[in-house]
Every structure is written in structure tokens, then in C-alpha cells.
């Protein structure tokens, strides 16, 4: 369950996209913008719903508040994170790969998080290779040490497609990558994301090593 929530969080947090941008075509920087991402199981049933809002914009940084709910509407966690303008696009702190639920579980322990930020440039084009990202978290649980590693590799823009979700119909860039989560055991797979300019990620599918869909995410609403 923890790994499923983490994968959902990765999909959600990598999806943030914007309206009224200042430095990013794919991330929100105008205060008050809000949107919702719904996550589905491999059988197509709702697994979780996340609501996001831009609560503050200061200079080149926007603060995003998050609320994660289960399929019955029960709030699992609240949190926030920052995205920052960088060159011709944005960088997202590697901490955003972690579910707020995991932060909540380890809040009483000493944690050390490091890694390489996630980069999303404005000038996406088919055939473009994007930088890898990775995160390492070490938790000192009073004599018991726990480590978790997350990596996103082979990030590429592979196509353009039109996608329809409950939020509308969008012309998208398709980005693929390989994911690896190591926490006691390795969980490796691939993912495909559909990004639309002015809207952001409108869809994601996660696949296991056999190429079968294990989960998916859709943009189900947004307001500017």
C-alpha cells in the first residue's frame, strides 16, 4: 500500500501544469489556480484523488498545497512543496517524489534527503531527451536504519497525441521514462505521460516489466 501511494504521488507531483505562467509553460505560477488528479487501479477503479492549489507566488518560486484523499473521500494527508524557475523551464525539488503520507510516518525520526531535481523545459519537442532525476532518503529510527531510493531515467519525448479526459480534450506531448523504487526490494517499471501546453499533464499510465498497466492518472478538473 505504501508503494502504491508513493507511485500515485509520483504521478501526481510530476503532473503539475500551469495557467497564466511567468517562466513555465507546464507549471502553475498564478495564485488561486487549482486542479485535481484522479488515480485509478489497474482495473480502472478510483484509488485516490488529489487536489492542488497555488497558494503563494514569490519571485521565481510557487508554493503548491496538496490534499490526498482515498477512494471514499477520506483525507489521508495534506502538504505543500515549491517549484522554481530555472533556465527555460522549471526545477522541482526531489522531495516532491515523496508522498506527504510518508513524511507523516517519519516525522519523529531523523531523515536525510538528497538527489537530483526534476527538470521540465518549456521547449518540448519529439525526439528530445530529458535529464534523469533521482532521490535518496535515509531514515534513522533509533538504531534501525531505513533507506529508500527512487530514480527516473531514460526520460524522452516520443510523440504528440490528442487526449480526452473528464477535464476536456488536449493536444499533448508524450513523455516516457523508466522508474525504479528500492526500499527493501526493487520495483522497476516504465511510465508514459501526456503533457499539454497551458494545462500540463492530463494523463499518465504506469507499466510493469511485462508492459501491463498497473495504474493510471487523469486530470479530472481545473480552474484558473
mmCIF file of C-alpha atoms in Angstrom:
data_model
loop_
_atom_site.group_PDB
_atom_site.id
_atom_site.type_symbol
_atom_site.label_atom_id
_atom_site.label_comp_id
_atom_site.label_asym_id
_atom_site.label_seq_id
_atom_site.Cartn_x
_atom_site.Cartn_y
_atom_site.Cartn_z
ATOM 1 C CA UNK A 1 0.000 0.000 0.000
ATOM 2 C CA UNK A 2 2.814 2.435 0.863
ATOM 3 C CA UNK A 3 4.477 1.798 -2.503
ATOM 4 C CA UNK A 4 1.155 2.233 -4.313
ATOM 5 C CA UNK A 5 0.640 5.613 -2.597
ATOM 6 C CA UNK A 6 4.218 6.578 -3.487
ATOM 7 C CA UNK A 7 3.687 5.708 -7.156
ATOM 8 C CA UNK A 8 0.438 7.692 -7.172
ATOM 9 C CA UNK A 9 2.244 10.631 -5.614
ATOM 10 C CA UNK A 10 4.985 10.446 -8.230
ATOM 11 C CA UNK A 11 2.429 10.548 -10.991
ATOM 12 C CA UNK A 12 0.561 13.437 -9.401
ATOM 13 C CA UNK A 13 3.538 15.536 -8.436
ATOM 14 C CA UNK A 14 5.144 15.167 -11.839
ATOM 15 C CA UNK A 15 1.920 16.387 -13.428
ATOM 16 C CA UNK A 16 1.728 19.976 -12.200
ATOM 17 C CA UNK A 17 0.987 22.304 -15.045
ATOM 18 C CA UNK A 18 0.029 25.876 -15.427
ATOM 19 C CA UNK A 19 -2.242 28.648 -16.367
ATOM 20 C CA UNK A 20 -1.021 32.268 -16.609
ATOM 21 C CA UNK A 21 2.644 31.241 -16.390
ATOM 22 C CA UNK A 22 5.556 33.598 -15.905
ATOM 23 C CA UNK A 23 8.502 31.285 -16.584
ATOM 24 C CA UNK A 24 6.941 27.888 -17.232
ATOM 25 C CA UNK A 25 4.615 26.543 -19.881
ATOM 26 C CA UNK A 26 3.955 23.446 -17.774
ATOM 27 C CA UNK A 27 3.640 24.625 -14.147
ATOM 28 C CA UNK A 28 1.192 26.955 -12.328
ATOM 29 C CA UNK A 29 2.517 30.242 -11.031
ATOM 30 C CA UNK A 30 -0.689 32.286 -10.702
ATOM 31 C CA UNK A 31 -2.161 32.288 -7.192
ATOM 32 C CA UNK A 32 -5.594 30.670 -6.992
ATOM 33 C CA UNK A 33 -5.106 28.171 -9.830
ATOM 34 C CA UNK A 34 -6.348 24.735 -8.773
ATOM 35 C CA UNK A 35 -6.701 21.318 -10.305
ATOM 36 C CA UNK A 36 -7.500 17.712 -9.477
ATOM 37 C CA UNK A 37 -5.766 14.468 -10.424
ATOM 38 C CA UNK A 38 -7.627 11.166 -10.023
ATOM 39 C CA UNK A 39 -5.641 7.933 -9.764
ATOM 40 C CA UNK A 40 -7.013 4.595 -10.932
ATOM 41 C CA UNK A 41 -6.047 0.984 -10.194
ATOM 42 C CA UNK A 42 -5.090 -1.478 -12.919
ATOM 43 C CA UNK A 43 -8.764 -2.467 -13.052
ATOM 44 C CA UNK A 44 -9.821 1.119 -13.704
ATOM 45 C CA UNK A 45 -11.288 1.770 -10.245
ATOM 46 C CA UNK A 46 -10.627 5.030 -8.372
ATOM 47 C CA UNK A 47 -7.694 4.519 -5.974
ATOM 48 C CA UNK A 48 -7.073 8.088 -4.780
ATOM 49 C CA UNK A 49 -7.916 11.706 -5.555
ATOM 50 C CA UNK A 50 -5.547 14.639 -5.090
ATOM 51 C CA UNK A 51 -6.470 18.321 -5.071
ATOM 52 C CA UNK A 52 -3.846 21.016 -5.672
ATOM 53 C CA UNK A 53 -3.808 24.798 -5.470
ATOM 54 C CA UNK A 54 -1.225 27.527 -5.983
ATOM 55 C CA UNK A 55 -1.253 29.225 -2.579
ATOM 56 C CA UNK A 56 1.629 31.668 -2.979
ATOM 57 C CA UNK A 57 3.979 33.013 -5.641
ATOM 58 C CA UNK A 58 7.155 34.853 -4.650
ATOM 59 C CA UNK A 59 9.603 35.875 -7.346
ATOM 60 C CA UNK A 60 10.646 32.754 -9.231
ATOM 61 C CA UNK A 61 9.020 30.282 -6.801
ATOM 62 C CA UNK A 62 5.447 28.982 -6.491
ATOM 63 C CA UNK A 63 4.104 27.098 -3.473
ATOM 64 C CA UNK A 64 1.634 24.286 -4.184
ATOM 65 C CA UNK A 65 -0.678 22.972 -1.447
ATOM 66 C CA UNK A 66 -1.822 19.361 -1.733
ATOM 67 C CA UNK A 67 -4.535 17.174 -0.250
ATOM 68 C CA UNK A 68 -4.616 13.409 -0.834
ATOM 69 C CA UNK A 69 -7.895 11.514 -0.334
ATOM 70 C CA UNK A 70 -8.739 7.813 -0.655
ATOM 71 C CA UNK A 71 -11.482 6.432 -2.881
ATOM 72 C CA UNK A 72 -14.084 7.069 -0.160
ATOM 73 C CA UNK A 73 -13.167 10.727 0.222
ATOM 74 C CA UNK A 74 -11.235 10.320 3.484
ATOM 75 C CA UNK A 75 -8.324 12.765 3.727
ATOM 76 C CA UNK A 76 -5.061 10.825 4.015
ATOM 77 C CA UNK A 77 -2.656 13.741 4.139
ATOM 78 C CA UNK A 78 -2.073 17.438 3.485
ATOM 79 C CA UNK A 79 1.177 19.031 2.402
ATOM 80 C CA UNK A 80 2.932 21.539 0.194
ATOM 81 C CA UNK A 81 6.048 21.930 -1.936
ATOM 82 C CA UNK A 82 7.767 24.529 -4.108
ATOM 83 C CA UNK A 83 8.620 24.672 -7.790
ATOM 84 C CA UNK A 84 11.243 27.100 -9.080
ATOM 85 C CA UNK A 85 12.035 28.750 -12.395
ATOM 86 C CA UNK A 86 15.295 27.527 -13.910
ATOM 87 C CA UNK A 87 16.731 28.430 -17.310
ATOM 88 C CA UNK A 88 13.989 27.804 -19.883
ATOM 89 C CA UNK A 89 11.612 25.887 -17.633
ATOM 90 C CA UNK A 90 11.353 24.707 -14.031
ATOM 91 C CA UNK A 91 13.095 22.506 -11.473
ATOM 92 C CA UNK A 92 11.128 20.539 -8.907
ATOM 93 C CA UNK A 93 12.749 19.507 -5.615
ATOM 94 C CA UNK A 94 13.365 15.762 -5.372
ATOM 95 C CA UNK A 95 11.408 15.767 -2.104
ATOM 96 C CA UNK A 96 8.297 16.088 -4.249
ATOM 97 C CA UNK A 97 8.733 12.423 -5.193
ATOM 98 C CA UNK A 98 7.713 11.515 -1.659
ATOM 99 C CA UNK A 99 4.089 11.187 -0.628
ATOM 100 C CA UNK A 100 3.105 13.507 2.252
ATOM 101 C CA UNK A 101 1.881 10.313 3.934
ATOM 102 C CA UNK A 102 5.460 9.012 4.076
ATOM 103 C CA UNK A 103 6.686 12.323 5.512
ATOM 104 C CA UNK A 104 3.994 11.994 8.185
ATOM 105 C CA UNK A 105 5.125 8.480 9.114
ATOM 106 C CA UNK A 106 8.758 9.525 9.562
ATOM 107 C CA UNK A 107 8.233 12.979 11.136
ATOM 108 C CA UNK A 108 9.580 11.812 14.527
ATOM 109 C CA UNK A 109 12.792 10.395 13.066
ATOM 110 C CA UNK A 110 15.923 11.947 11.653
ATOM 111 C CA UNK A 111 15.776 11.918 7.863
ATOM 112 C CA UNK A 112 18.302 12.912 5.234
ATOM 113 C CA UNK A 113 17.084 13.511 1.668
ATOM 114 C CA UNK A 114 19.302 14.215 -1.316
ATOM 115 C CA UNK A 115 19.212 13.798 -5.073
ATOM 116 C CA UNK A 116 18.888 15.417 -8.490
ATOM 117 C CA UNK A 117 15.973 17.745 -9.205
ATOM 118 C CA UNK A 118 13.328 17.008 -11.837
ATOM 119 C CA UNK A 119 13.680 19.314 -14.857
ATOM 120 C CA UNK A 120 10.815 20.162 -17.206
ATOM 121 C CA UNK A 121 11.798 22.565 -20.020
ATOM 122 C CA UNK A 122 9.354 24.763 -21.911
ATOM 123 C CA UNK A 123 10.608 23.814 -25.376
ATOM 124 C CA UNK A 124 9.483 20.177 -25.558
ATOM 125 C CA UNK A 125 9.840 18.512 -28.973
ATOM 126 C CA UNK A 126 9.562 14.972 -30.298
ATOM 127 C CA UNK A 127 12.885 13.116 -30.014
ATOM 128 C CA UNK A 128 14.115 15.281 -27.137
ATOM 129 C CA UNK A 129 15.915 13.567 -24.245
ATOM 130 C CA UNK A 130 15.248 14.963 -20.757
ATOM 131 C CA UNK A 131 17.564 14.860 -17.706
ATOM 132 C CA UNK A 132 17.315 11.936 -15.282
ATOM 133 C CA UNK A 133 16.221 12.531 -11.688
ATOM 134 C CA UNK A 134 16.895 10.591 -8.501
ATOM 135 C CA UNK A 135 16.258 10.747 -4.774
ATOM 136 C CA UNK A 136 17.837 9.038 -1.761
ATOM 137 C CA UNK A 137 16.223 9.094 1.669
ATOM 138 C CA UNK A 138 17.920 7.744 4.807
ATOM 139 C CA UNK A 139 15.863 7.398 7.992
ATOM 140 C CA UNK A 140 17.467 6.904 11.426
ATOM 141 C CA UNK A 141 14.828 5.095 13.502
ATOM 142 C CA UNK A 142 16.863 4.934 16.701
ATOM 143 C CA UNK A 143 19.278 2.142 15.907
ATOM 144 C CA UNK A 144 17.400 0.857 12.868
ATOM 145 C CA UNK A 145 18.281 2.485 9.559
ATOM 146 C CA UNK A 146 15.954 2.511 6.573
ATOM 147 C CA UNK A 147 16.917 3.614 3.070
ATOM 148 C CA UNK A 148 14.795 4.357 0.042
ATOM 149 C CA UNK A 149 15.990 5.214 -3.470
ATOM 150 C CA UNK A 150 13.854 6.469 -6.345
ATOM 151 C CA UNK A 151 15.151 7.061 -9.868
ATOM 152 C CA UNK A 152 13.582 8.321 -13.089
ATOM 153 C CA UNK A 153 15.740 7.507 -16.103
ATOM 154 C CA UNK A 154 15.540 7.409 -19.916
ATOM 155 C CA UNK A 155 13.142 10.367 -19.994
ATOM 156 C CA UNK A 156 12.214 11.084 -23.625
ATOM 157 C CA UNK A 157 9.619 12.974 -25.666
ATOM 158 C CA UNK A 158 8.367 10.293 -28.048
ATOM 159 C CA UNK A 159 5.248 11.615 -29.810
ATOM 160 C CA UNK A 160 2.380 14.108 -29.950
ATOM 161 C CA UNK A 161 -1.190 12.890 -29.429
ATOM 162 C CA UNK A 162 -4.666 14.217 -28.667
ATOM 163 C CA UNK A 163 -6.063 13.007 -25.336
ATOM 164 C CA UNK A 164 -9.556 13.340 -23.867
ATOM 165 C CA UNK A 165 -10.153 13.258 -20.095
ATOM 166 C CA UNK A 166 -13.088 14.347 -17.885
ATOM 167 C CA UNK A 167 -11.478 17.819 -17.910
ATOM 168 C CA UNK A 168 -11.535 18.173 -21.707
ATOM 169 C CA UNK A 169 -9.661 17.343 -24.916
ATOM 170 C CA UNK A 170 -5.989 18.303 -25.253
ATOM 171 C CA UNK A 171 -3.127 18.217 -27.783
ATOM 172 C CA UNK A 172 -0.221 16.644 -25.887
ATOM 173 C CA UNK A 173 3.473 15.828 -25.898
ATOM 174 C CA UNK A 174 4.080 12.211 -24.860
ATOM 175 C CA UNK A 175 6.932 11.616 -22.404
ATOM 176 C CA UNK A 176 8.177 8.164 -21.381
ATOM 177 C CA UNK A 177 10.603 7.148 -18.617
ATOM 178 C CA UNK A 178 11.835 4.210 -16.568
ATOM 179 C CA UNK A 179 11.191 4.230 -12.814
ATOM 180 C CA UNK A 180 12.955 2.263 -10.099
ATOM 181 C CA UNK A 181 11.978 2.261 -6.418
ATOM 182 C CA UNK A 182 14.258 0.476 -3.976
ATOM 183 C CA UNK A 183 13.002 0.055 -0.425
ATOM 184 C CA UNK A 184 13.964 -3.387 0.835
ATOM 185 C CA UNK A 185 13.274 -4.757 -2.644
ATOM 186 C CA UNK A 186 13.357 -3.272 -6.132
ATOM 187 C CA UNK A 187 10.254 -2.263 -8.033
ATOM 188 C CA UNK A 188 11.056 -1.359 -11.621
ATOM 189 C CA UNK A 189 8.705 -0.278 -14.365
ATOM 190 C CA UNK A 190 8.019 2.280 -17.066
ATOM 191 C CA UNK A 191 5.589 5.162 -17.425
ATOM 192 C CA UNK A 192 4.054 7.334 -20.107
ATOM 193 C CA UNK A 193 2.823 10.890 -19.553
ATOM 194 C CA UNK A 194 0.750 13.179 -21.768
ATOM 195 C CA UNK A 195 1.538 16.904 -21.315
ATOM 196 C CA UNK A 196 -0.452 19.775 -22.847
ATOM 197 C CA UNK A 197 0.855 23.345 -23.025
ATOM 198 C CA UNK A 198 -1.120 25.692 -20.819
ATOM 199 C CA UNK A 199 -2.650 22.728 -18.994
ATOM 200 C CA UNK A 200 0.147 20.315 -18.077
ATOM 201 C CA UNK A 201 -0.062 16.588 -17.524
ATOM 202 C CA UNK A 202 -3.514 15.366 -18.428
ATOM 203 C CA UNK A 203 -2.819 11.624 -18.297
ATOM 204 C CA UNK A 204 -0.293 9.073 -17.054
ATOM 205 C CA UNK A 205 -0.018 5.301 -17.303
ATOM 206 C CA UNK A 206 2.389 3.131 -15.278
ATOM 207 C CA UNK A 207 3.521 -0.271 -16.572
ATOM 208 C CA UNK A 208 5.226 -3.300 -15.035
ATOM 209 C CA UNK A 209 8.187 -5.106 -16.600
ATOM 210 C CA UNK A 210 5.797 -7.079 -18.814
ATOM 211 C CA UNK A 211 4.312 -3.892 -20.218
ATOM 212 C CA UNK A 212 0.941 -4.251 -18.472
ATOM 213 C CA UNK A 213 -0.782 -1.198 -16.968
ATOM 214 C CA UNK A 214 -0.513 -1.182 -13.154
ATOM 215 C CA UNK A 215 -2.115 2.218 -12.516
ATOM 216 C CA UNK A 216 -3.173 5.383 -14.307
ATOM 217 C CA UNK A 217 -3.921 9.050 -13.583
ATOM 218 C CA UNK A 218 -6.174 11.618 -15.250
ATOM 219 C CA UNK A 219 -6.703 15.339 -14.931
ATOM 220 C CA UNK A 220 -10.349 15.424 -13.854
ATOM 221 C CA UNK A 221 -10.837 19.161 -13.278
ATOM 222 C CA UNK A 222 -9.037 22.520 -13.242
ATOM 223 C CA UNK A 223 -9.828 26.177 -12.654
ATOM 224 C CA UNK A 224 -7.751 29.225 -13.430
#
